[in-house]
Protein backbone atom coordinates (compact mmCIF):
# COMPACT_ATOMS: atom_id res chain seq x y z
CA MET A 1 -3.10 -7.05 44.56
CA ALA A 2 0.43 -7.85 44.13
CA GLU A 3 2.50 -5.62 41.75
CA GLN A 4 3.94 -7.87 39.07
CA ASP A 5 7.36 -7.27 37.72
CA VAL A 6 7.81 -6.74 33.90
CA SER A 7 10.79 -7.31 32.28
CA VAL A 8 12.12 -5.38 29.32
CA GLY A 9 11.96 -8.35 27.23
CA GLN A 10 8.24 -8.91 27.89
CA LEU A 11 7.59 -5.19 26.82
CA LEU A 12 9.36 -5.82 23.44
CA LEU A 13 7.52 -9.03 22.99
CA ALA A 14 4.38 -7.16 23.58
CA GLU A 15 5.43 -4.38 21.42
CA TYR A 16 6.30 -6.99 18.61
CA GLN A 17 2.91 -8.61 19.00
CA SER A 18 0.98 -5.45 18.86
CA VAL A 19 2.78 -4.03 15.78
CA LYS A 20 2.62 -7.31 14.10
CA ASP A 21 -0.96 -7.27 14.69
CA GLU A 22 -1.56 -3.89 13.03
CA GLN A 23 0.73 -5.18 10.22
CA LYS A 24 -1.50 -8.02 9.55
CA ALA A 25 -4.57 -5.90 9.77
CA ARG A 26 -3.21 -3.28 7.19
CA ILE A 27 -2.25 -6.05 4.67
CA GLY A 28 -5.70 -7.37 4.73
CA PHE A 29 -7.08 -3.87 4.31
CA ARG A 30 -4.51 -2.91 1.39
CA ASP A 31 -5.13 -6.27 -0.29
CA ASN A 32 -9.12 -5.64 -0.36
CA LEU A 33 -8.52 -2.14 -1.94
CA LEU A 34 -7.48 -3.70 -5.03
CA TYR A 35 -10.65 -5.85 -5.20
CA VAL A 36 -12.74 -2.68 -4.18
CA THR A 37 -11.14 -0.81 -6.96
CA LEU A 38 -11.98 -3.65 -9.36
CA ALA A 39 -15.52 -3.70 -8.61
CA VAL A 40 -15.70 0.24 -8.82
CA VAL A 41 -13.96 0.15 -12.17
CA ALA A 42 -16.33 -2.37 -13.69
CA ALA A 43 -19.55 -0.78 -11.98
CA VAL A 44 -18.73 2.89 -13.23
CA ILE A 45 -17.73 1.20 -16.69
CA ALA A 46 -20.95 -0.56 -17.18
CA ALA A 47 -23.08 2.24 -15.97
CA ALA A 48 -21.44 4.67 -18.41
CA ALA A 49 -21.71 1.80 -21.22
CA GLN A 50 -25.33 1.42 -20.41
CA ALA A 51 -26.27 4.98 -20.07
CA LYS A 52 -24.08 5.66 -23.32
CA GLN A 53 -22.57 8.72 -21.11
CA SER A 54 -18.90 8.73 -21.34
CA SER A 55 -18.72 11.57 -18.92
CA MET A 56 -19.66 9.08 -16.34
CA LEU A 57 -16.27 7.92 -16.70
CA LEU A 58 -15.03 11.12 -15.06
CA ALA A 59 -16.07 9.40 -11.63
CA LEU A 60 -12.96 6.82 -12.15
CA PRO A 61 -9.99 9.26 -11.69
CA PRO A 62 -10.94 10.56 -8.12
CA VAL A 63 -12.15 7.30 -7.05
CA CYS A 64 -9.09 5.35 -8.05
CA VAL A 65 -6.79 8.09 -6.61
CA VAL A 66 -8.29 7.99 -3.39
CA LEU A 67 -8.17 4.28 -3.26
CA GLY A 68 -4.80 4.13 -4.82
CA TRP A 69 -3.31 6.70 -2.36
CA THR A 70 -5.18 4.90 0.81
CA TYR A 71 -3.31 1.63 -0.62
CA LEU A 72 0.05 3.20 -0.89
CA VAL A 73 -0.24 4.84 2.52
CA ASN A 74 -0.93 1.45 4.02
CA ASP A 75 1.78 -0.29 2.02
CA GLU A 76 4.16 2.08 3.37
CA LYS A 77 3.01 1.51 7.04
CA ILE A 78 3.01 -2.22 6.49
CA SER A 79 6.99 -1.82 5.44
CA ALA A 80 7.80 0.80 8.12
CA ILE A 81 6.38 -1.90 10.80
CA GLY A 82 8.76 -4.35 8.99
CA ARG A 83 11.46 -2.09 9.04
CA TYR A 84 10.95 -1.03 12.88
CA VAL A 85 10.93 -5.00 13.92
CA ARG A 86 14.05 -5.58 11.75
CA ASP A 87 16.03 -2.34 12.94
CA GLU A 88 14.84 -1.63 16.34
CA LEU A 89 12.69 -4.14 18.14
CA GLY A 90 14.86 -7.51 16.94
CA PRO A 91 18.52 -5.77 17.55
CA ARG A 92 16.95 -4.80 21.23
CA LEU A 93 15.72 -8.36 21.92
CA SER A 94 18.61 -9.95 20.55
CA GLN A 95 21.15 -7.84 22.81
CA LEU A 96 18.85 -8.54 25.92
CA ALA A 97 18.65 -12.46 24.84
CA ASP A 98 22.44 -12.62 24.19
CA GLY A 99 24.82 -9.78 24.74
CA SER A 100 27.33 -11.32 22.52
CA GLY A 101 25.35 -10.40 19.41
CA GLY A 102 25.32 -14.06 18.27
CA PHE A 103 21.58 -14.34 18.57
CA ALA A 104 19.10 -12.81 15.94
CA ALA A 105 15.59 -12.36 16.84
CA PHE A 106 13.04 -12.43 14.30
CA GLY A 107 14.86 -13.82 11.69
CA TRP A 108 11.89 -14.26 9.03
CA GLU A 109 11.80 -10.39 8.85
CA THR A 110 15.15 -10.38 7.27
CA ALA A 111 15.39 -13.88 5.71
CA HIS A 112 12.04 -13.49 3.20
CA ARG A 113 13.63 -10.42 1.95
CA SER A 114 16.66 -12.19 0.50
CA ASP A 115 14.54 -14.04 -2.34
CA ALA A 116 16.33 -13.78 -5.51
CA ARG A 117 12.99 -13.04 -7.16
CA ARG A 118 11.97 -10.31 -4.79
CA GLY A 119 13.00 -7.51 -7.11
CA THR A 120 11.05 -9.15 -10.01
CA ARG A 121 7.98 -9.49 -7.69
CA LYS A 122 8.27 -5.74 -6.72
CA ALA A 123 8.68 -4.73 -10.21
CA ILE A 124 5.61 -6.48 -11.11
CA GLN A 125 3.73 -5.12 -8.27
CA CYS A 126 4.55 -1.80 -9.14
CA VAL A 127 2.98 -2.39 -12.77
CA VAL A 128 -0.03 -3.97 -11.27
CA ASP A 129 -0.47 -0.81 -8.64
CA LEU A 130 0.01 1.73 -11.78
CA THR A 131 -2.34 -0.16 -13.62
CA ALA A 132 -5.15 -0.55 -11.14
CA PHE A 133 -4.86 2.97 -9.80
CA CYS A 134 -3.36 5.39 -12.81
CA ALA A 135 -3.69 3.47 -16.17
CA VAL A 136 -7.36 2.45 -15.80
CA PRO A 137 -8.45 6.15 -14.97
CA LEU A 138 -6.32 7.50 -17.49
CA ALA A 139 -7.84 5.26 -20.20
CA ALA A 140 -11.14 6.52 -19.02
CA LEU A 141 -10.21 9.88 -19.63
CA VAL A 142 -8.88 9.09 -22.82
CA VAL A 143 -12.28 7.55 -23.86
CA PHE A 144 -13.89 10.57 -22.38
CA TRP A 145 -11.72 12.67 -24.50
CA ALA A 146 -12.27 10.82 -27.66
CA SER A 147 -16.10 10.96 -27.54
CA GLY A 148 -16.05 14.78 -27.91
CA GLU A 149 -18.70 14.83 -25.03
CA GLY A 150 -19.05 17.51 -22.42
CA GLY A 151 -18.48 21.46 -22.33
CA GLY A 152 -15.19 23.26 -21.07
CA LEU A 153 -16.03 22.73 -17.27
CA LEU A 154 -15.89 18.99 -17.84
CA VAL A 155 -13.02 18.88 -20.22
CA GLY A 156 -11.03 21.37 -17.37
CA LEU A 157 -12.16 19.12 -14.95
CA SER A 158 -10.97 15.80 -16.76
CA VAL A 159 -7.41 17.77 -17.10
CA LEU A 160 -7.34 18.38 -13.26
CA GLU A 161 -8.01 14.56 -12.74
CA ALA A 162 -5.35 13.57 -15.02
CA LEU A 163 -2.82 15.76 -13.46
CA THR A 164 -4.06 14.11 -10.19
CA VAL A 165 -3.61 10.79 -11.61
CA LEU A 166 -0.29 11.37 -12.67
CA GLY A 167 1.01 12.64 -9.42
CA LEU A 168 -0.39 9.55 -8.12
CA ALA A 169 1.50 7.71 -10.65
CA VAL A 170 4.88 9.33 -9.53
CA GLN A 171 4.21 8.74 -5.71
CA VAL A 172 3.43 4.95 -6.41
CA VAL A 173 7.02 4.83 -8.47
CA LEU A 174 8.78 6.91 -5.53
CA TYR A 175 7.34 4.45 -2.67
CA THR A 176 8.45 1.42 -4.62
CA ARG A 177 11.50 0.44 -2.70
CA PRO A 178 14.67 -1.33 -4.82
CA ALA A 179 14.98 -5.06 -3.66
């Protein structure tokens, strides 16, 4: 079998396709995590209300933290892939295509970030993330505490859960990049 020559440009384009495929898969997974969170929250609240057991609401914080952290990690990897394409692959491919630097590969990777309303969208997304993954489980804990149900062990567990949710909230805000 004859050996084929592979150019650096072909390798960069293959790498681009690979990381974009990963980014696309992560976007789909990340976005579905919000729907899963909403479904879990609805199911737990319905079960707690039907059973008239506010202690069942203690299931929400750990579930929301796990789903929220998974969402956050995937979101960060999606952003990291975008940065890699903008800062590494694009310039390297541009240099190969036009040594003078007059050509910019993968222009969309930069162009879509210059929208005047991007900062507003990012702020709103941060509020949505904080609401879904942090405010809802904290509200569940407030309902549990207000019910007066449960002994010292459950109250202690609920305080630990509250601290964990607050830790996630800090991470959500820290991972939000300014526009």
